[in-house]
XYZ file of C-alpha atoms in Angstrom:
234
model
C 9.785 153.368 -12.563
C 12.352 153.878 -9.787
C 15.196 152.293 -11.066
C 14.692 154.292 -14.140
C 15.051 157.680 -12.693
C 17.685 155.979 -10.294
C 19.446 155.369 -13.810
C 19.039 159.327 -14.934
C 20.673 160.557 -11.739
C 23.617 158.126 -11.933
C 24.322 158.766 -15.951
C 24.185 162.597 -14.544
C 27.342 161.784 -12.689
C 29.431 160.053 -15.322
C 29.913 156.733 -16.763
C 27.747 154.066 -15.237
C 29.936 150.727 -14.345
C 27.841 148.748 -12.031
C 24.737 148.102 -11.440
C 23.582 145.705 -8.612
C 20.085 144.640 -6.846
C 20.107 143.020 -3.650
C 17.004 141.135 -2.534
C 15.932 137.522 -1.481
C 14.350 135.469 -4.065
C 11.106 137.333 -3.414
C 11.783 140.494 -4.652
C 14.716 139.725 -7.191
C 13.201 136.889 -8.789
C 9.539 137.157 -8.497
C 8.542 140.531 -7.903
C 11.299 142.508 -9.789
C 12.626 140.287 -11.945
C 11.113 141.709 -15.522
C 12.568 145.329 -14.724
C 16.074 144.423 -13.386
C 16.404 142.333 -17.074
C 15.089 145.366 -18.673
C 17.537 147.313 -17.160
C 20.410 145.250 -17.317
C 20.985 145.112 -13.283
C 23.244 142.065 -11.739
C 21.024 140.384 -9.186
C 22.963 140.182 -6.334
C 20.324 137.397 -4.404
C 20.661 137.012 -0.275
C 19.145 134.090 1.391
C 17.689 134.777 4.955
C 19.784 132.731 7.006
C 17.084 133.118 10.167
C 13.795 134.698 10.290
C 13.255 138.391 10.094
C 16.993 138.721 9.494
C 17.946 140.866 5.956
C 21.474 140.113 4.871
C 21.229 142.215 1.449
C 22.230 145.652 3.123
C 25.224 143.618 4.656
C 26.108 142.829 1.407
C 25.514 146.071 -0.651
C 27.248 148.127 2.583
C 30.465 145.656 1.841
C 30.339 145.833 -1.899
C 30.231 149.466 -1.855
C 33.145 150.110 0.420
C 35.241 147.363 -1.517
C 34.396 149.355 -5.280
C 35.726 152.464 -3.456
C 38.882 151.499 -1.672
C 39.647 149.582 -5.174
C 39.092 153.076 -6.066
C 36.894 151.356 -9.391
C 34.164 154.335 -8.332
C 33.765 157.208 -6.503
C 30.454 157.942 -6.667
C 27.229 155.738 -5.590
C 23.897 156.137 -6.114
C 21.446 153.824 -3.892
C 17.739 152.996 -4.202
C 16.481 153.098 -0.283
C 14.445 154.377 2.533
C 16.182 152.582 4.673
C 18.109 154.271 7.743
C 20.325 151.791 8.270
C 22.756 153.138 5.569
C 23.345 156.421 7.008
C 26.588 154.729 8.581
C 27.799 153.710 5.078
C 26.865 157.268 3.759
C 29.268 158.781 6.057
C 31.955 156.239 6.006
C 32.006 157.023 2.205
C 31.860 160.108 2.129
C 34.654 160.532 4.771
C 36.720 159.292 2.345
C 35.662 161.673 -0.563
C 33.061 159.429 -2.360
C 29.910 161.076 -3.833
C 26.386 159.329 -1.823
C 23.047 159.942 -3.905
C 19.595 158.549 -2.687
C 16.894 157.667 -3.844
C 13.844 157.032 -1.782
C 10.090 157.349 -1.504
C 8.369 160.053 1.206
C 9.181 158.118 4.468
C 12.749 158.134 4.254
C 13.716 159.341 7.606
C 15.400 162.849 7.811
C 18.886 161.075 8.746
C 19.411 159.490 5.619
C 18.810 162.795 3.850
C 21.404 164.324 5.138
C 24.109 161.648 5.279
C 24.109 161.845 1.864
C 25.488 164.391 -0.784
C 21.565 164.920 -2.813
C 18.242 163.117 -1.884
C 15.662 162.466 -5.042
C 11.942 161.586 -3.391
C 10.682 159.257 -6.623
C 7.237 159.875 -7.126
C 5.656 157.279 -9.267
C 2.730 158.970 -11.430
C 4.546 161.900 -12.208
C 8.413 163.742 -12.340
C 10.835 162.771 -9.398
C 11.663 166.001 -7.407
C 13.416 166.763 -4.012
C 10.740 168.051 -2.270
C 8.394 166.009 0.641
C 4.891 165.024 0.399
C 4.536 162.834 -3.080
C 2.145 159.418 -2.730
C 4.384 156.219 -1.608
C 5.948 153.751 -4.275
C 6.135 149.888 -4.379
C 9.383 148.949 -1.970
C 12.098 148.492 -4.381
C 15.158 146.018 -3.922
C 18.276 147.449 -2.302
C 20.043 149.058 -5.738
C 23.334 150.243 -5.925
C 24.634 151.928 -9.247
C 28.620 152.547 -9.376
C 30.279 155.646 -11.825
C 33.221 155.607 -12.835
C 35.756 157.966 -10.939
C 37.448 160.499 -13.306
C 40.742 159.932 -14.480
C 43.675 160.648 -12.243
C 45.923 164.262 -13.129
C 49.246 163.700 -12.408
C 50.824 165.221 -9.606
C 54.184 166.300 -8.112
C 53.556 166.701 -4.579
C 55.815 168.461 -2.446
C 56.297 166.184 0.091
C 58.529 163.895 -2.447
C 61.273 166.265 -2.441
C 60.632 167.286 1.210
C 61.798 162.798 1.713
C 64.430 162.932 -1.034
C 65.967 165.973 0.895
C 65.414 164.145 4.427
C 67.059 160.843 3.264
C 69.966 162.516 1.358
C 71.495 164.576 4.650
C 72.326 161.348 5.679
C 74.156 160.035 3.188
C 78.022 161.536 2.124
C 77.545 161.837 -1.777
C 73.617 162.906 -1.022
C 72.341 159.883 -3.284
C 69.094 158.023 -2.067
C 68.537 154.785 -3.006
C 65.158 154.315 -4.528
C 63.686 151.212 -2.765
C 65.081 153.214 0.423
C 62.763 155.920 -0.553
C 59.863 153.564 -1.339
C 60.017 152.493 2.253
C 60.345 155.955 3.656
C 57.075 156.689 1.757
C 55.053 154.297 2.373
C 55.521 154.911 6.335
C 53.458 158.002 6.045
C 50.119 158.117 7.786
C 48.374 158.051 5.263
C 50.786 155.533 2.823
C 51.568 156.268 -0.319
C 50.839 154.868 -4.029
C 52.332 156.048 -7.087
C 49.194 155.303 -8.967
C 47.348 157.789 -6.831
C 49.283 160.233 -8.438
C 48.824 159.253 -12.041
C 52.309 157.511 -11.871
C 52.516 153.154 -12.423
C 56.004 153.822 -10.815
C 57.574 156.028 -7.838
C 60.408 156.028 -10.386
C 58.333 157.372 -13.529
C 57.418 160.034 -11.005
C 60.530 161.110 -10.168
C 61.289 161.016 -13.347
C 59.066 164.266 -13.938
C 60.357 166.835 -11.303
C 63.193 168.963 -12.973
C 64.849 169.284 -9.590
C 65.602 165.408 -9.346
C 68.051 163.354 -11.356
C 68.263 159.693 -11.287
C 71.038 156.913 -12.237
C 71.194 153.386 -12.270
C 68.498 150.618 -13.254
C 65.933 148.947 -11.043
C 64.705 149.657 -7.097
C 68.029 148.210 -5.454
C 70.429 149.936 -7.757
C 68.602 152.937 -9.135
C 69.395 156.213 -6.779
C 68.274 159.421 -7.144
C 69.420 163.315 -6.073
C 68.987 166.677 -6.576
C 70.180 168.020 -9.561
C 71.317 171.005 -7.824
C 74.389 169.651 -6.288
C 75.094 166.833 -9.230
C 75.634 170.442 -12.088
C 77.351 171.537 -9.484
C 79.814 168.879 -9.120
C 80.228 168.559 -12.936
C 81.129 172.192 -13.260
């Protein structure tokens, strides 16, 4: 069965978190309903709102980005032939998610590539990568979520690079720390403590040996380098 294999390559990757089908009540209810219970999928039903009109890769496109901004998984594997996810397959993988495919021979060259590995399912014997194997039964849309890997913690450079910035401009060279939130978060590309395997910009600080902090909470806590405060004390 496809969703089977579908299941091998995703527990490959890491721990499984999520696992959707999208379909209309067709597919989700009559024709695949035994094997999505088997395998323990959510349905994830769409209703045709008009005629020849599928909302379900609307809705497993959306999903998909919103599990990876969340950053609740990095890595997707998706049960299709369909070339209208090649877009999605980029836009995730712009961002640094892992795309796997599965699909039967027809799946149009585009989607292979857009994506990081394609598996061609072949239904009376082993799943391989290769063209040519006989056609499957169309599957619902599936989407299986892992689990991204723990976050290391970090100490970027660019944190002492702002605490240096900020502190030229003030006499005693103390920055206060909701001052240096701000200053952080105006980077292109923001910034998130969390990101770094830090709840706190201040528990981060807290670990470069070049940094000293006083004070309690964002408005009064400041912090400097240590540099000139051992100096001052000698």
């Amino acid at each position: 069965m496809v969703l089977e294999y579908a299941m091998r390559c995703a527990s490959a990757c890491g721990r499984v978190v999520q696992k959707r089908a999208y379909g209309n009540h067709t597919t989700l209810a009559n024709r695949w309903k035994d094997a999505l219970i088997q395998m323990a999928f959510a349905p994830c039903l769409q209703f045709q709102y008009a005629t020849g009109k599928n909302t379900s890769d609307i809705a497993l496109a959306l999903d998909a980005l919103e599990a990876f901004l969340e950053k609740r998984a990095d890595s997707f594997v998706i049960v299709t032939s369909d070339s209208d996810f090649v877009y999605l397959c980029h836009k995730l993988r712009e961002r640094g998610a892992a795309i796997h495919v599965v699909g039967e021979e027809k799946t149009p060259a585009g989607l292979r590539s857009a994506c990081d590995r394609f598996f061609e399912f072949i239904p009376t014997g082993p799943a391989k990568a290769a063209p040519n194997p006989p056609h499957f039964a169309p599957a619902p849309l599936a989407a299986v979520t892992v689990a991204p890997p723990p976050i290391v913690k970090k100490q970027p450079q660019f944190i002492l690079d702002a605490v240096l910035q900020l502190a030229a401009c003030t006499p005693d060279g103390k920055v206060n720390l909701s001052l240096l939130g701000s200053h952080l978060g105006k980077r292109p590309q923001g910034f998130k403590a969390k990101n770094y395997g830090y709840p706190k910009l201040i528990d981060m600080l807290r670990t470069y040996p070049s940094l000293r902090l006083s004070g309690q909470g964002d408005k009064t806590c400041t912090v400097r380098f240590a540099q000139k405060l051992d100096s001052q004390a000698a």
